[in-house]
XYZ file of C-alpha atoms in Angstrom:
371
model
C 16.719 -28.238 -7.112
C 14.734 -26.609 -9.781
C 17.885 -25.572 -11.667
C 18.014 -26.681 -15.160
C 21.149 -26.250 -17.537
C 19.882 -24.937 -20.918
C 22.730 -22.635 -22.220
C 26.359 -22.142 -21.027
C 29.222 -19.985 -22.093
C 32.896 -20.798 -21.000
C 35.581 -18.092 -19.973
C 38.969 -19.598 -19.084
C 37.980 -22.575 -16.942
C 34.557 -20.915 -15.572
C 31.060 -20.748 -17.030
C 30.418 -16.568 -16.955
C 26.909 -16.832 -17.496
C 24.083 -19.429 -17.810
C 20.166 -19.769 -18.363
C 18.744 -21.358 -15.490
C 15.111 -22.364 -14.639
C 13.225 -22.787 -11.405
C 10.055 -23.191 -9.908
C 6.914 -21.221 -11.337
C 5.015 -19.233 -9.300
C 1.307 -19.623 -7.936
C -0.700 -16.741 -9.412
C -3.575 -14.944 -8.135
C -5.774 -12.284 -10.016
C -2.771 -12.482 -12.675
C -2.958 -13.780 -16.190
C 1.126 -14.229 -16.593
C 3.651 -14.265 -13.725
C 7.340 -13.550 -13.487
C 9.600 -15.809 -16.050
C 10.604 -19.303 -14.970
C 14.099 -18.864 -16.344
C 16.753 -16.031 -16.098
C 20.320 -15.559 -16.735
C 22.465 -15.858 -13.820
C 26.247 -14.372 -14.076
C 29.171 -15.749 -12.518
C 29.722 -12.066 -10.834
C 26.053 -12.215 -9.453
C 26.002 -16.049 -8.279
C 29.444 -15.380 -6.093
C 28.053 -11.983 -4.717
C 24.645 -13.374 -3.551
C 26.563 -16.546 -2.072
C 29.050 -14.256 -0.247
C 25.985 -12.110 1.010
C 23.867 -15.067 2.250
C 26.781 -16.872 3.604
C 27.570 -13.478 5.783
C 23.978 -13.516 6.983
C 24.383 -17.022 8.175
C 27.485 -16.861 10.046
C 26.577 -13.605 11.256
C 23.320 -14.974 13.001
C 25.350 -18.045 13.927
C 27.741 -15.882 15.949
C 25.339 -13.600 17.463
C 23.280 -16.738 18.817
C 26.415 -17.403 20.730
C 26.992 -13.706 21.691
C 23.344 -13.566 23.081
C 24.338 -16.965 24.983
C 27.127 -14.900 26.601
C 24.811 -12.240 27.424
C 26.692 -9.757 25.486
C 23.673 -9.280 23.113
C 20.628 -8.766 25.580
C 16.818 -8.361 25.084
C 14.652 -9.302 22.229
C 16.165 -11.009 19.726
C 14.881 -12.751 16.524
C 17.460 -14.493 13.951
C 17.045 -14.827 10.339
C 19.078 -17.728 9.411
C 17.319 -20.262 6.736
C 15.593 -17.014 5.352
C 18.786 -15.567 3.567
C 17.566 -16.077 -0.122
C 14.078 -13.891 0.743
C 16.535 -10.494 1.678
C 19.076 -11.012 -0.997
C 16.468 -11.900 -3.653
C 14.211 -8.926 -2.398
C 17.333 -6.503 -3.023
C 18.533 -7.978 -6.273
C 15.121 -7.441 -7.702
C 14.752 -3.741 -6.455
C 17.118 -0.561 -6.757
C 18.714 0.960 -3.676
C 16.579 3.956 -4.269
C 13.592 1.940 -3.616
C 12.036 2.043 -0.117
C 12.068 -0.801 2.618
C 10.546 -1.512 5.870
C 10.259 -4.649 7.735
C 9.384 -6.097 11.083
C 11.405 -7.372 14.016
C 13.020 -10.293 12.004
C 14.885 -7.462 10.363
C 18.835 -8.413 10.350
C 19.180 -9.475 6.988
C 17.371 -6.244 5.545
C 19.880 -4.284 8.195
C 22.626 -5.975 6.684
C 21.796 -5.472 2.983
C 21.276 -1.984 3.785
C 24.365 -1.495 5.414
C 23.475 -0.477 9.069
C 23.912 -3.804 10.949
C 25.379 -2.311 13.953
C 24.862 -1.720 17.398
C 23.050 -5.225 18.678
C 25.480 -5.470 21.378
C 24.863 -2.049 22.735
C 28.111 -0.670 22.452
C 29.197 3.179 21.696
C 30.537 2.571 17.891
C 27.283 1.407 16.365
C 24.900 3.556 14.461
C 22.582 4.328 17.535
C 25.562 4.812 19.729
C 24.745 2.063 21.716
C 21.015 3.421 22.838
C 19.162 1.099 20.412
C 18.915 -2.627 19.152
C 18.268 -3.856 15.934
C 15.232 -2.493 15.725
C 16.550 0.922 15.896
C 18.706 1.116 12.598
C 17.720 3.271 9.989
C 19.124 4.397 6.761
C 18.151 6.384 3.451
C 15.124 4.379 2.090
C 15.456 2.098 4.799
C 12.586 2.483 7.799
C 13.967 -0.436 10.172
C 12.849 -3.336 11.758
C 9.560 -2.583 13.960
C 8.392 -4.280 16.899
C 4.544 -3.827 16.949
C 3.225 -6.975 14.882
C 1.901 -5.788 11.547
C 2.300 -1.867 12.413
C 4.881 -1.254 9.716
C 2.506 -2.233 7.043
C -0.300 0.339 7.816
C -0.369 4.081 7.321
C 1.888 6.110 7.584
C 4.454 3.445 7.369
C 4.826 0.892 4.621
C 1.880 2.051 2.851
C 2.545 5.831 3.586
C 5.654 5.546 1.944
C 4.111 4.174 -1.156
C 1.796 6.941 -1.068
C 4.745 9.337 -0.574
C 6.419 7.989 -3.732
C 3.207 8.724 -5.853
C 2.674 12.010 -4.662
C 6.284 12.894 -5.053
C 5.876 11.661 -8.726
C 8.741 9.119 -7.884
C 9.500 5.954 -10.004
C 10.053 4.052 -6.759
C 8.047 1.119 -4.929
C 7.443 0.598 -1.011
C 8.596 -2.894 -0.021
C 6.581 -3.493 3.097
C 7.505 -6.841 4.651
C 5.455 -8.712 7.576
C 5.353 -12.313 8.668
C 2.681 -14.940 8.496
C 1.703 -14.442 12.341
C 0.682 -10.718 11.275
C -1.226 -11.632 8.072
C -4.656 -12.040 9.786
C -4.650 -8.600 11.522
C -7.099 -5.924 10.651
C -4.668 -3.305 10.048
C -3.167 -5.391 7.078
C -6.442 -5.215 5.260
C -7.128 -1.696 5.870
C -3.828 -1.179 4.256
C -4.827 -3.328 1.401
C -7.731 -1.290 0.847
C -6.264 2.110 0.827
C -3.371 0.804 -1.350
C -5.766 -0.401 -4.017
C -8.074 2.467 -3.993
C -5.374 4.870 -4.709
C -3.232 2.679 -6.782
C -0.016 2.900 -4.068
C 3.069 1.585 -5.450
C 3.732 -0.804 -2.722
C 5.026 -4.546 -2.731
C 3.071 -6.171 0.181
C 5.606 -9.076 0.971
C 4.554 -11.878 3.592
C 7.537 -13.889 4.570
C 5.864 -17.173 5.608
C 8.354 -19.164 7.591
C 5.212 -21.833 8.638
C 5.311 -20.755 12.283
C 4.207 -17.371 13.883
C 5.585 -17.952 17.416
C 4.883 -21.029 18.573
C 1.942 -21.703 16.279
C 2.067 -23.209 12.879
C 0.100 -21.625 9.912
C -2.318 -24.520 9.800
C -3.479 -23.716 13.263
C -3.334 -20.185 13.118
C -5.141 -19.227 9.814
C -8.490 -20.539 8.207
C -6.580 -20.091 5.063
C -2.817 -20.418 4.351
C -2.761 -19.086 0.884
C -1.356 -15.472 2.234
C -0.630 -14.575 -1.606
C -4.651 -14.543 -2.077
C -5.610 -12.587 1.102
C -5.275 -9.492 -0.501
C -8.344 -10.696 -2.365
C -8.628 -7.618 -5.086
C -5.038 -6.897 -5.061
C -3.254 -9.667 -7.357
C -0.337 -11.866 -5.624
C 1.824 -14.750 -6.386
C 3.410 -17.113 -3.917
C 7.149 -17.787 -4.288
C 9.882 -20.224 -3.645
C 11.418 -18.307 -0.687
C 14.320 -20.657 -0.812
C 15.469 -19.891 -3.917
C 17.209 -16.678 -4.650
C 16.811 -16.613 -8.528
C 13.307 -17.212 -7.937
C 13.106 -14.562 -5.521
C 15.105 -11.850 -7.602
C 12.799 -12.554 -10.745
C 9.621 -12.505 -8.563
C 10.606 -9.009 -7.361
C 11.591 -7.570 -10.380
C 8.021 -8.801 -11.935
C 6.045 -7.097 -8.971
C 8.445 -3.893 -9.050
C 7.806 -3.412 -13.021
C 3.959 -4.207 -11.821
C 3.816 -1.352 -9.392
C 6.170 1.044 -11.315
C 3.650 0.619 -14.285
C 0.990 2.471 -12.221
C -1.267 -0.806 -11.790
C -1.625 -0.226 -8.177
C -0.035 -2.440 -5.387
C 0.966 -6.676 -5.423
C 0.903 -9.161 -3.010
C 3.899 -11.570 -2.599
C 4.068 -14.613 -0.357
C 7.420 -16.252 0.226
C 7.440 -19.968 1.283
C 10.748 -20.087 3.701
C 11.595 -21.798 6.841
C 13.489 -20.502 9.971
C 16.173 -22.523 11.288
C 16.270 -20.879 15.000
C 12.986 -20.538 17.408
C 10.770 -17.461 16.886
C 13.355 -15.603 19.462
C 16.326 -16.589 21.487
C 13.856 -17.377 24.452
C 12.122 -20.003 22.110
C 14.092 -23.470 21.715
C 12.068 -23.679 18.384
C 11.456 -27.718 18.958
C 8.405 -27.659 21.501
C 5.741 -27.661 18.289
C 8.214 -28.888 15.753
C 10.400 -31.849 15.682
C 14.276 -31.856 15.151
C 13.789 -34.134 12.335
C 11.581 -30.984 10.334
C 14.100 -28.579 11.066
C 17.199 -30.982 9.816
C 14.870 -32.108 6.811
C 14.618 -28.609 5.738
C 18.218 -27.250 6.024
C 19.198 -30.845 4.053
C 16.479 -30.368 1.076
C 16.102 -26.911 0.828
C 18.673 -24.784 2.292
C 18.987 -21.703 0.037
C 22.887 -21.237 0.415
C 23.710 -24.786 -0.419
C 21.195 -25.108 -3.298
C 23.081 -22.133 -5.233
C 26.654 -23.191 -4.390
C 25.575 -27.012 -5.804
C 24.043 -24.929 -8.732
C 27.127 -22.961 -9.703
C 29.705 -26.051 -8.813
C 27.765 -28.376 -11.039
C 27.806 -26.061 -13.889
C 31.424 -25.111 -13.632
C 30.268 -21.559 -12.779
C 32.595 -21.873 -9.568
C 35.149 -23.989 -8.032
C 34.740 -25.818 -4.406
C 38.009 -24.118 -3.604
C 36.683 -20.653 -4.478
C 33.506 -21.744 -2.502
C 35.760 -22.433 0.588
C 37.899 -19.645 0.311
C 34.504 -17.059 0.461
C 33.505 -19.020 3.524
C 36.889 -18.244 4.907
C 36.744 -14.980 4.686
C 33.563 -14.623 5.838
C 34.343 -16.384 9.071
C 37.299 -14.212 9.317
C 34.960 -11.100 8.656
C 32.355 -12.168 11.125
C 34.884 -13.254 13.762
C 36.480 -9.282 13.625
C 32.974 -7.826 13.774
C 32.134 -9.924 16.698
C 35.798 -8.866 18.539
C 34.774 -5.404 17.931
C 31.393 -5.835 19.433
C 32.707 -7.453 22.685
C 35.556 -4.898 23.025
C 33.893 -1.541 22.188
C 32.991 0.463 25.381
C 29.213 0.675 25.978
C 28.051 4.474 26.174
C 28.589 6.404 29.547
C 25.996 7.702 31.404
C 26.007 11.279 30.184
C 25.440 10.237 26.812
C 22.028 9.022 28.001
C 20.114 12.151 27.303
C 21.666 13.055 23.787
C 20.169 13.197 20.569
C 16.624 13.428 22.040
C 15.995 16.379 19.698
C 17.322 17.023 15.960
C 19.319 20.048 15.538
C 18.230 21.854 18.368
C 20.086 23.924 21.316
C 21.671 21.917 23.998
C 19.322 21.551 26.973
C 18.930 20.110 30.412
C 17.260 16.995 30.827
C 16.186 15.525 34.664
C 17.880 11.892 35.198
C 16.637 9.426 37.386
C 16.253 11.657 40.291
C 15.478 15.368 40.172
C 18.722 16.413 41.455
C 20.408 14.943 38.723
C 20.917 16.490 35.548
C 21.778 15.459 32.011
C 22.715 17.380 28.806
C 21.025 16.595 25.783
C 23.091 17.677 22.590
C 21.598 17.198 19.104
């Protein structure tokens, strides 16, 4: 662990806050980067732990539901990368904007819209869309076309809207290492730099694009330097505190009017690329186990807090039990809630429009579309 005790304050039997240190970021075209130390409060630490543990349990339970054929279609799990989503959200405001690719479950959870993955009527998309069809205020979903969420008018376009409307907000635009060499990414970099848009381009480098390692796919694996004329930093994506401070630094940079910045998050996915990928044909089981044992983001934060008396093992176990119960209740709802009926198929095609008839699967069947 990169955490190092430098100061502590006692409240009852627990430390209420502590100054901790972590790994320095690698920098590109920056004279100085994020601080290598920050104050972690007991309250924040427990909240980060609960959120990451909820994501982890959620993904493991979703894996089971998929194998039971309750969840269908393309499905990309986020376990192993929890510190990225939690650290990013901790470093920005809920009023800031976020758009990501299809490995979106962490962000749909932090933005409060993770429902519908089992295609049931009670979900936010009323059972007619999966995890790539969830949106909320200032959250523009997980996008299925590789790299498309970065370009205009999406990720970079949202940054243009922030600038045009004079809002002190940033656009957090995420993509994976597999998309990092696409032309549309570099087109977006160019326009964002020309117009000095408040955009944080974030590459979640989990070491593998589908089944191909970054070394086999990219002539340069320094993704934080790929913006060339755009400053960049490479962050330990397995450390939630390093993630938080780096994101704060990047957001402050954008808000100051200096233009876009690029972040590369060094992280790791435990599952395969998607549920059809066992994830062990291009890497060994030993590699996955080593990543989980040496740099797991949840274990690192838990050990940090227990070792420094910021939380007890009993508290952690209580949180784990509460999370397991919450996830199991959600899974029960996901399996017991009814699927949408056929007559709902054509509803909500148009927004705020008069009802109209829509032709169904054959010319004689008519369905009603209601806004």
